[in-house]
PDB file of C-alpha atoms and ligand atoms in Angstrom:
ATOM      1  CA  MET A   1     171.625 266.728  48.773  1.00 63.00           C
ATOM      2  CA  ARG A   2     168.851 264.096  49.111  1.00 88.00           C
ATOM      3  CA  LEU A   3     169.593 262.904  45.583  1.00 93.00           C
ATOM      4  CA  VAL A   4     173.314 262.487  46.319  1.00 95.00           C
ATOM      5  CA  ARG A   5     172.534 260.237  49.286  1.00 92.00           C
ATOM      6  CA  LEU A   6     169.929 258.273  47.327  1.00 92.00           C
ATOM      7  CA  ILE A   7     172.267 257.588  44.403  1.00 94.00           C
ATOM      8  CA  ALA A   8     175.291 256.875  46.630  1.00 93.00           C
ATOM      9  CA  ASN A   9     173.255 254.307  48.612  1.00 90.00           C
ATOM     10  CA  LEU A  10     172.533 252.502  45.353  1.00 92.00           C
ATOM     11  CA  GLY A  11     176.275 251.930  44.966  1.00 91.00           C
ATOM     12  CA  TYR A  12     176.973 254.386  42.131  1.00 94.00           C
ATOM     13  CA  GLY A  13     179.829 255.921  44.145  1.00 93.00           C
ATOM     14  CA  SER A  14     180.691 257.651  47.403  1.00 92.00           C
ATOM     15  CA  ARG A  15     178.715 260.822  48.179  1.00 94.00           C
ATOM     16  CA  LYS A  16     181.706 262.822  46.968  1.00 96.00           C
ATOM     17  CA  GLU A  17     181.825 260.876  43.695  1.00 95.00           C
ATOM     18  CA  VAL A  18     178.080 261.226  43.158  1.00 96.00           C
ATOM     19  CA  ALA A  19     178.255 264.978  43.830  1.00 96.00           C
ATOM     20  CA  GLN A  20     180.946 265.088  41.148  1.00 96.00           C
ATOM     21  CA  MET A  21     178.643 263.157  38.759  1.00 96.00           C
ATOM     22  CA  PHE A  22     176.031 265.919  39.242  1.00 96.00           C
ATOM     23  CA  ARG A  23     178.636 268.599  38.528  1.00 96.00           C
ATOM     24  CA  ALA A  24     179.696 266.729  35.372  1.00 96.00           C
ATOM     25  CA  GLY A  25     176.073 266.719  34.124  1.00 96.00           C
ATOM     26  CA  ARG A  26     175.865 262.930  34.128  1.00 97.00           C
ATOM     27  CA  VAL A  27     172.622 262.906  36.145  1.00 96.00           C
ATOM     28  CA  THR A  28     169.560 263.905  34.125  1.00 97.00           C
ATOM     29  CA  ASP A  29     165.817 263.489  34.056  1.00 95.00           C
ATOM     30  CA  ALA A  30     164.006 261.224  31.585  1.00 94.00           C
ATOM     31  CA  GLY A  31     163.974 264.029  29.013  1.00 94.00           C
ATOM     32  CA  GLY A  32     167.766 264.530  29.232  1.00 94.00           C
ATOM     33  CA  GLU A  33     167.613 267.764  31.305  1.00 95.00           C
ATOM     34  CA  VAL A  34     170.601 267.990  33.646  1.00 96.00           C
ATOM     35  CA  LEU A  35     169.613 267.600  37.312  1.00 96.00           C
ATOM     36  CA  TYR A  36     171.136 269.381  40.310  1.00 95.00           C
ATOM     37  CA  ALA A  37     171.787 267.765  43.667  1.00 93.00           C
ATOM     38  CA  ASP A  38     169.048 269.745  45.429  1.00 92.00           C
ATOM     39  CA  ASP A  39     166.344 269.175  42.769  1.00 93.00           C
ATOM     40  CA  GLN A  40     163.121 267.505  43.922  1.00 92.00           C
ATOM     41  CA  VAL A  41     162.434 264.637  41.524  1.00 92.00           C
ATOM     42  CA  GLU A  42     161.121 261.102  41.726  1.00 91.00           C
ATOM     43  CA  ALA A  43     163.800 258.382  41.630  1.00 91.00           C
ATOM     44  CA  ALA A  44     161.947 256.789  38.706  1.00 91.00           C
ATOM     45  CA  SER A  45     162.658 259.778  36.470  1.00 93.00           C
ATOM     46  CA  ILE A  46     166.406 259.930  37.215  1.00 96.00           C
ATOM     47  CA  ARG A  47     168.943 258.801  34.607  1.00 96.00           C
ATOM     48  CA  VAL A  48     172.672 258.267  35.185  1.00 96.00           C
ATOM     49  CA  ASP A  49     174.590 258.495  31.922  1.00 95.00           C
ATOM     50  CA  GLY A  50     171.186 258.170  30.230  1.00 95.00           C
ATOM     51  CA  THR A  51     170.254 254.902  31.987  1.00 93.00           C
ATOM     52  CA  PRO A  52     167.380 254.644  34.506  1.00 92.00           C
ATOM     53  CA  LEU A  53     168.470 254.417  38.134  1.00 92.00           C
ATOM     54  CA  ASP A  54     168.399 250.935  39.709  1.00 90.00           C
ATOM     55  CA  PRO A  55     165.352 250.350  41.968  1.00 87.00           C
ATOM     56  CA  GLY A  56     165.769 251.573  45.547  1.00 82.00           C
ATOM     57  CA  SER A  57     164.989 248.222  47.128  1.00 83.00           C
ATOM     58  CA  GLY A  58     163.659 244.942  45.862  1.00 89.00           C
ATOM     59  CA  LEU A  59     166.204 244.662  43.074  1.00 93.00           C
ATOM     60  CA  VAL A  60     165.934 241.213  41.473  1.00 96.00           C
ATOM     61  CA  LEU A  61     168.331 240.031  38.776  1.00 97.00           C
ATOM     62  CA  MET A  62     168.629 236.895  36.708  1.00 98.00           C
ATOM     63  CA  LEU A  63     172.116 235.767  35.734  1.00 98.00           C
ATOM     64  CA  HIS A  64     173.115 233.077  33.268  1.00 98.00           C
ATOM     65  CA  LYS A  65     175.893 231.637  35.420  1.00 98.00           C
ATOM     66  CA  PRO A  66     178.754 230.227  33.376  1.00 98.00           C
ATOM     67  CA  MET A  67     180.601 227.085  34.467  1.00 98.00           C
ATOM     68  CA  GLY A  68     183.707 227.847  36.513  1.00 97.00           C
ATOM     69  CA  THR A  69     182.300 230.784  38.482  1.00 97.00           C
ATOM     70  CA  THR A  70     181.719 230.645  42.231  1.00 97.00           C
ATOM     71  CA  CYS A  71     178.640 231.842  44.144  1.00 96.00           C
ATOM     72  CA  SER A  72     180.696 233.558  46.822  1.00 92.00           C
ATOM     73  CA  HIS A  73     181.724 237.083  47.729  1.00 87.00           C
ATOM     74  CA  ARG A  74     185.371 236.105  48.303  1.00 85.00           C
ATOM     75  CA  ASP A  75     186.786 232.904  46.861  1.00 84.00           C
ATOM     76  CA  PRO A  76     189.865 232.513  44.726  1.00 87.00           C
ATOM     77  CA  GLY A  77     188.975 232.392  41.037  1.00 92.00           C
ATOM     78  CA  GLN A  78     186.122 234.023  39.156  1.00 96.00           C
ATOM     79  CA  LEU A  79     183.060 235.008  41.186  1.00 96.00           C
ATOM     80  CA  ILE A  80     179.526 235.492  39.908  1.00 97.00           C
ATOM     81  CA  TYR A  81     179.730 239.026  41.348  1.00 95.00           C
ATOM     82  CA  ASP A  82     182.576 239.802  38.909  1.00 95.00           C
ATOM     83  CA  LEU A  83     179.953 239.513  36.144  1.00 97.00           C
ATOM     84  CA  LEU A  84     177.806 242.307  37.622  1.00 96.00           C
ATOM     85  CA  PRO A  85     178.445 246.051  37.747  1.00 93.00           C
ATOM     86  CA  PRO A  86     180.552 246.863  40.860  1.00 90.00           C
ATOM     87  CA  ARG A  87     177.789 249.159  42.122  1.00 91.00           C
ATOM     88  CA  PHE A  88     175.632 246.107  43.012  1.00 89.00           C
ATOM     89  CA  ALA A  89     178.264 244.975  45.560  1.00 84.00           C
ATOM     90  CA  ARG A  90     178.366 248.483  47.061  1.00 86.00           C
ATOM     91  CA  ARG A  91     174.589 248.754  47.556  1.00 86.00           C
ATOM     92  CA  ARG A  92     173.290 248.684  51.098  1.00 82.00           C
ATOM     93  CA  PRO A  93     171.870 246.094  51.585  1.00 86.00           C
ATOM     94  CA  PRO A  94     174.114 244.313  49.038  1.00 87.00           C
ATOM     95  CA  VAL A  95     172.990 242.002  46.263  1.00 92.00           C
ATOM     96  CA  SER A  96     173.340 238.271  47.049  1.00 93.00           C
ATOM     97  CA  SER A  97     172.525 235.115  45.119  1.00 96.00           C
ATOM     98  CA  ILE A  98     169.278 233.331  45.992  1.00 97.00           C
ATOM     99  CA  GLY A  99     170.743 229.959  46.856  1.00 95.00           C
ATOM    100  CA  ARG A 100     173.860 228.708  45.128  1.00 96.00           C
ATOM    101  CA  LEU A 101     174.997 226.652  42.187  1.00 98.00           C
ATOM    102  CA  ASP A 102     178.234 224.641  42.274  1.00 97.00           C
ATOM    103  CA  ARG A 103     181.262 226.137  40.576  1.00 97.00           C
ATOM    104  CA  ASP A 104     180.872 223.662  37.718  1.00 97.00           C
ATOM    105  CA  THR A 105     177.109 224.115  37.305  1.00 98.00           C
ATOM    106  CA  SER A 106     175.810 226.627  34.761  1.00 98.00           C
ATOM    107  CA  GLY A 107     172.399 228.193  34.296  1.00 98.00           C
ATOM    108  CA  LEU A 108     169.727 230.290  35.908  1.00 98.00           C
ATOM    109  CA  LEU A 109     170.660 232.074  39.109  1.00 98.00           C
ATOM    110  CA  LEU A 110     168.589 234.773  40.797  1.00 98.00           C
ATOM    111  CA  LEU A 111     170.092 237.571  42.879  1.00 97.00           C
ATOM    112  CA  THR A 112     168.455 240.138  45.104  1.00 96.00           C
ATOM    113  CA  ASP A 113     169.005 242.762  47.784  1.00 93.00           C
ATOM    114  CA  ASP A 114     165.682 241.722  49.365  1.00 94.00           C
ATOM    115  CA  GLY A 115     166.378 239.341  52.276  1.00 94.00           C
ATOM    116  CA  ALA A 116     162.686 238.464  52.752  1.00 95.00           C
ATOM    117  CA  LEU A 117     162.360 237.471  49.094  1.00 96.00           C
ATOM    118  CA  LEU A 118     165.549 235.398  49.317  1.00 96.00           C
ATOM    119  CA  HIS A 119     164.097 233.419  52.219  1.00 95.00           C
ATOM    120  CA  ARG A 120     160.735 233.016  50.497  1.00 95.00           C
ATOM    121  CA  VAL A 121     162.449 231.341  47.539  1.00 96.00           C
ATOM    122  CA  ILE A 122     164.873 229.083  49.416  1.00 95.00           C
ATOM    123  CA  ALA A 123     162.652 228.141  52.389  1.00 93.00           C
ATOM    124  CA  PRO A 124     161.950 224.378  52.169  1.00 90.00           C
ATOM    125  CA  VAL A 125     158.256 225.029  52.851  1.00 92.00           C
ATOM    126  CA  ALA A 126     158.027 227.107  49.643  1.00 93.00           C
ATOM    127  CA  GLN A 127     158.868 224.009  47.563  1.00 95.00           C
ATOM    128  CA  VAL A 128     160.039 226.149  44.651  1.00 97.00           C
ATOM    129  CA  ARG A 129     160.826 223.855  41.710  1.00 97.00           C
ATOM    130  CA  LYS A 130     164.351 223.923  40.259  1.00 98.00           C
ATOM    131  CA  ARG A 131     164.739 222.162  36.909  1.00 98.00           C
ATOM    132  CA  TYR A 132     168.181 220.812  35.979  1.00 98.00           C
ATOM    133  CA  VAL A 133     169.506 219.221  32.807  1.00 98.00           C
ATOM    134  CA  ALA A 134     172.385 216.788  33.339  1.00 98.00           C
ATOM    135  CA  THR A 135     174.653 214.999  30.927  1.00 98.00           C
ATOM    136  CA  LEU A 136     176.001 211.746  32.281  1.00 98.00           C
ATOM    137  CA  ALA A 137     179.139 209.651  32.012  1.00 98.00           C
ATOM    138  CA  GLN A 138     177.168 206.431  31.485  1.00 98.00           C
ATOM    139  CA  ASP A 139     173.898 205.417  29.857  1.00 98.00           C
ATOM    140  CA  LEU A 140     170.750 205.736  31.967  1.00 98.00           C
ATOM    141  CA  ARG A 141     169.723 202.473  33.643  1.00 97.00           C
ATOM    142  CA  GLY A 142     165.995 202.886  33.094  1.00 97.00           C
ATOM    143  CA  ASP A 143     164.927 202.894  36.741  1.00 98.00           C
ATOM    144  CA  GLU A 144     165.928 206.517  37.488  1.00 98.00           C
ATOM    145  CA  ALA A 145     162.365 207.883  37.237  1.00 98.00           C
ATOM    146  CA  ALA A 146     161.072 205.275  39.696  1.00 98.00           C
ATOM    147  CA  VAL A 147     163.949 205.689  42.178  1.00 98.00           C
ATOM    148  CA  PHE A 148     163.849 209.508  42.147  1.00 98.00           C
ATOM    149  CA  ALA A 149     160.021 209.505  42.469  1.00 98.00           C
ATOM    150  CA  SER A 150     160.055 207.015  45.344  1.00 97.00           C
ATOM    151  CA  GLY A 151     160.566 209.474  48.194  1.00 96.00           C
ATOM    152  CA  THR A 152     162.841 206.873  49.819  1.00 97.00           C
ATOM    153  CA  LEU A 153     166.228 207.603  48.206  1.00 97.00           C
ATOM    154  CA  LEU A 154     168.857 208.242  50.891  1.00 97.00           C
ATOM    155  CA  LEU A 155     171.972 210.132  49.896  1.00 97.00           C
ATOM    156  CA  ASP A 156     175.336 209.052  51.248  1.00 91.00           C
ATOM    157  CA  GLY A 157     175.803 210.294  54.836  1.00 92.00           C
ATOM    158  CA  GLU A 158     172.177 211.501  55.224  1.00 95.00           C
ATOM    159  CA  THR A 159     169.347 210.168  57.347  1.00 95.00           C
ATOM    160  CA  THR A 160     166.335 211.897  55.742  1.00 96.00           C
ATOM    161  CA  PRO A 161     165.214 210.516  52.376  1.00 97.00           C
ATOM    162  CA  LEU A 162     164.877 212.848  49.414  1.00 98.00           C
ATOM    163  CA  ALA A 163     161.494 214.234  48.458  1.00 97.00           C
ATOM    164  CA  PRO A 164     160.140 212.747  45.209  1.00 97.00           C
ATOM    165  CA  ALA A 165     161.845 214.377  42.214  1.00 98.00           C
ATOM    166  CA  PRO A 166     160.290 214.248  38.724  1.00 98.00           C
ATOM    167  CA  PHE A 167     162.721 212.818  36.154  1.00 98.00           C
ATOM    168  CA  GLN A 168     162.656 212.742  32.381  1.00 98.00           C
ATOM    169  CA  ALA A 169     165.171 211.064  30.064  1.00 98.00           C
ATOM    170  CA  LEU A 170     166.200 213.357  27.210  1.00 98.00           C
ATOM    171  CA  GLY A 171     168.637 210.943  25.554  1.00 98.00           C
ATOM    172  CA  PRO A 172     170.746 207.887  26.464  1.00 98.00           C
ATOM    173  CA  ARG A 173     173.054 210.051  28.611  1.00 98.00           C
ATOM    174  CA  GLU A 174     170.977 213.154  29.152  1.00 98.00           C
ATOM    175  CA  ALA A 175     168.165 213.778  31.610  1.00 98.00           C
ATOM    176  CA  GLN A 176     166.082 216.415  33.317  1.00 98.00           C
ATOM    177  CA  VAL A 177     165.427 216.366  37.071  1.00 98.00           C
ATOM    178  CA  THR A 178     163.212 218.729  39.035  1.00 98.00           C
ATOM    179  CA  LEU A 179     163.989 219.361  42.716  1.00 98.00           C
ATOM    180  CA  THR A 180     161.999 221.086  45.423  1.00 97.00           C
ATOM    181  CA  GLU A 181     164.868 220.842  47.903  1.00 95.00           C
ATOM    182  CA  GLY A 182     168.398 222.171  47.800  1.00 92.00           C
ATOM    183  CA  ARG A 183     170.759 219.711  49.422  1.00 95.00           C
ATOM    184  CA  TYR A 184     174.493 219.936  48.939  1.00 95.00           C
ATOM    185  CA  HIS A 185     175.499 218.780  45.412  1.00 97.00           C
ATOM    186  CA  GLN A 186     172.077 217.153  45.268  1.00 98.00           C
ATOM    187  CA  VAL A 187     171.788 216.276  41.569  1.00 98.00           C
ATOM    188  CA  ARG A 188     175.359 214.975  41.359  1.00 98.00           C
ATOM    189  CA  ARG A 189     174.818 212.824  44.463  1.00 98.00           C
ATOM    190  CA  MET A 190     171.467 211.506  43.206  1.00 98.00           C
ATOM    191  CA  PHE A 191     173.076 210.127  40.059  1.00 98.00           C
ATOM    192  CA  ALA A 192     176.088 208.900  42.048  1.00 98.00           C
ATOM    193  CA  ALA A 193     173.651 206.937  44.230  1.00 97.00           C
ATOM    194  CA  LEU A 194     172.667 205.055  41.039  1.00 97.00           C
ATOM    195  CA  GLY A 195     176.259 204.421  40.014  1.00 97.00           C
ATOM    196  CA  ASN A 196     176.382 207.171  37.379  1.00 98.00           C
ATOM    197  CA  ARG A 197     178.330 210.454  37.237  1.00 98.00           C
ATOM    198  CA  VAL A 198     177.142 213.902  36.187  1.00 98.00           C
ATOM    199  CA  GLU A 199     179.455 215.374  33.551  1.00 98.00           C
ATOM    200  CA  THR A 200     177.696 218.684  32.984  1.00 98.00           C
ATOM    201  CA  LEU A 201     174.871 220.254  34.949  1.00 98.00           C
ATOM    202  CA  HIS A 202     172.733 223.195  33.913  1.00 98.00           C
ATOM    203  CA  ARG A 203     169.796 224.819  35.714  1.00 98.00           C
ATOM    204  CA  ALA A 204     167.189 225.562  33.080  1.00 98.00           C
ATOM    205  CA  ALA A 205     164.326 226.925  35.203  1.00 98.00           C
ATOM    206  CA  ILE A 206     163.197 228.051  38.639  1.00 98.00           C
ATOM    207  CA  GLY A 207     159.443 227.528  38.955  1.00 97.00           C
ATOM    208  CA  ASP A 208     158.138 228.504  35.511  1.00 98.00           C
ATOM    209  CA  LEU A 209     160.887 231.098  35.012  1.00 98.00           C
ATOM    210  CA  VAL A 210     163.306 230.009  32.268  1.00 98.00           C
ATOM    211  CA  LEU A 211     166.636 231.475  31.173  1.00 95.00           C
ATOM    212  CA  GLY A 212     165.334 232.086  27.650  1.00 92.00           C
ATOM    213  CA  GLU A 213     167.818 233.729  25.308  1.00 93.00           C
ATOM    214  CA  LEU A 214     170.016 235.290  27.998  1.00 97.00           C
ATOM    215  CA  PRO A 215     173.597 234.479  26.910  1.00 98.00           C
ATOM    216  CA  SER A 216     176.054 232.851  29.315  1.00 98.00           C
ATOM    217  CA  GLY A 217     177.687 235.413  31.621  1.00 98.00           C
ATOM    218  CA  HIS A 218     174.912 237.983  31.053  1.00 98.00           C
ATOM    219  CA  TRP A 219     172.383 239.338  33.526  1.00 97.00           C
ATOM    220  CA  ARG A 220     169.217 241.404  33.438  1.00 96.00           C
ATOM    221  CA  GLN A 221     166.680 242.818  35.845  1.00 94.00           C
ATOM    222  CA  LEU A 222     163.593 240.737  36.481  1.00 95.00           C
ATOM    223  CA  GLN A 223     160.119 242.254  36.100  1.00 90.00           C
ATOM    224  CA  ALA A 224     157.490 241.747  38.832  1.00 89.00           C
ATOM    225  CA  ALA A 225     155.398 239.484  36.582  1.00 93.00           C
ATOM    226  CA  GLU A 226     158.443 237.283  35.960  1.00 95.00           C
ATOM    227  CA  LEU A 227     159.098 236.999  39.682  1.00 95.00           C
ATOM    228  CA  ALA A 228     155.595 235.567  40.124  1.00 95.00           C
ATOM    229  CA  LEU A 229     156.618 232.724  37.747  1.00 97.00           C
ATOM    230  CA  VAL A 230     159.204 231.590  40.310  1.00 97.00           C
ATOM    231  CA  PHE A 231     156.410 230.657  42.721  1.00 95.00           C
ATOM    232  CA  ALA A 232     154.139 229.058  40.083  1.00 93.00           C
ATOM    233  CA  ARG A 233     152.828 225.630  41.130  1.00 85.00           C
TER     234      ARG A 233
HETATM  235  N1  URA B   1     172.742 219.935  42.361  1.00 73.25           N
HETATM  236  C1  URA B   1     174.083 219.865  42.210  1.00 73.25           C
HETATM  237  O1  URA B   1     174.661 218.789  42.308  1.00 73.25           O
HETATM  238  N2  URA B   1     174.750 221.006  41.961  1.00 73.25           N
HETATM  239  C2  URA B   1     174.157 222.203  41.809  1.00 73.25           C
HETATM  240  O2  URA B   1     174.841 223.210  41.552  1.00 73.25           O
HETATM  241  C3  URA B   1     172.762 222.263  41.978  1.00 73.25           C
HETATM  242  C4  URA B   1     172.073 221.114  42.246  1.00 73.25           C
END
């Protein structure tokens, strides 16, 4: 019964449902041999419906968050968790997003069941770089790079200035900004402080990890080597 508990804890179903999956022959080894609930096998060689079992702990996913989805477990409207298999919400510990993007921001979002990893990425001391691409309602003024790099920009209602943020113009109304902090609506408020307005906002990279070809609304598991890119300096 060890295997039933293992698979149930990964969110594939209640113990009763997982026991039923064994009886239906849906749990096999890597060679397709049907497994029984009291078999002694390594988790790595287990397949459910032919697909390798999710990792036991330290699951890390990347999601291409579409605009209009919310980084919350229970908000009205579409949630990022609706884009993932329901078993991820049933895992113990559950899968949560590493930081948040606004409802109207798209792009790279990481999720994990590993609380220590989550804190390592979002802790201010880690200074993980987040690269955003913004399209703007008005033409750039020309002084954005200097203002954002100054380390003196104060956002409305705040008393601590922003850390310097590298800026690059990509077109008359398009720019890239890299943040090492994560203040509320930070990019939108930075441009608002200069009299502009962000029309669309997309997170293109975290550290050196980029979204690549992952289509909007899709997710995949991250490999250990890719996770190291998040912390690249
Ligand atoms: N800055 C914003 O304004 N919104 C985000 O979602 C992320 C950074």
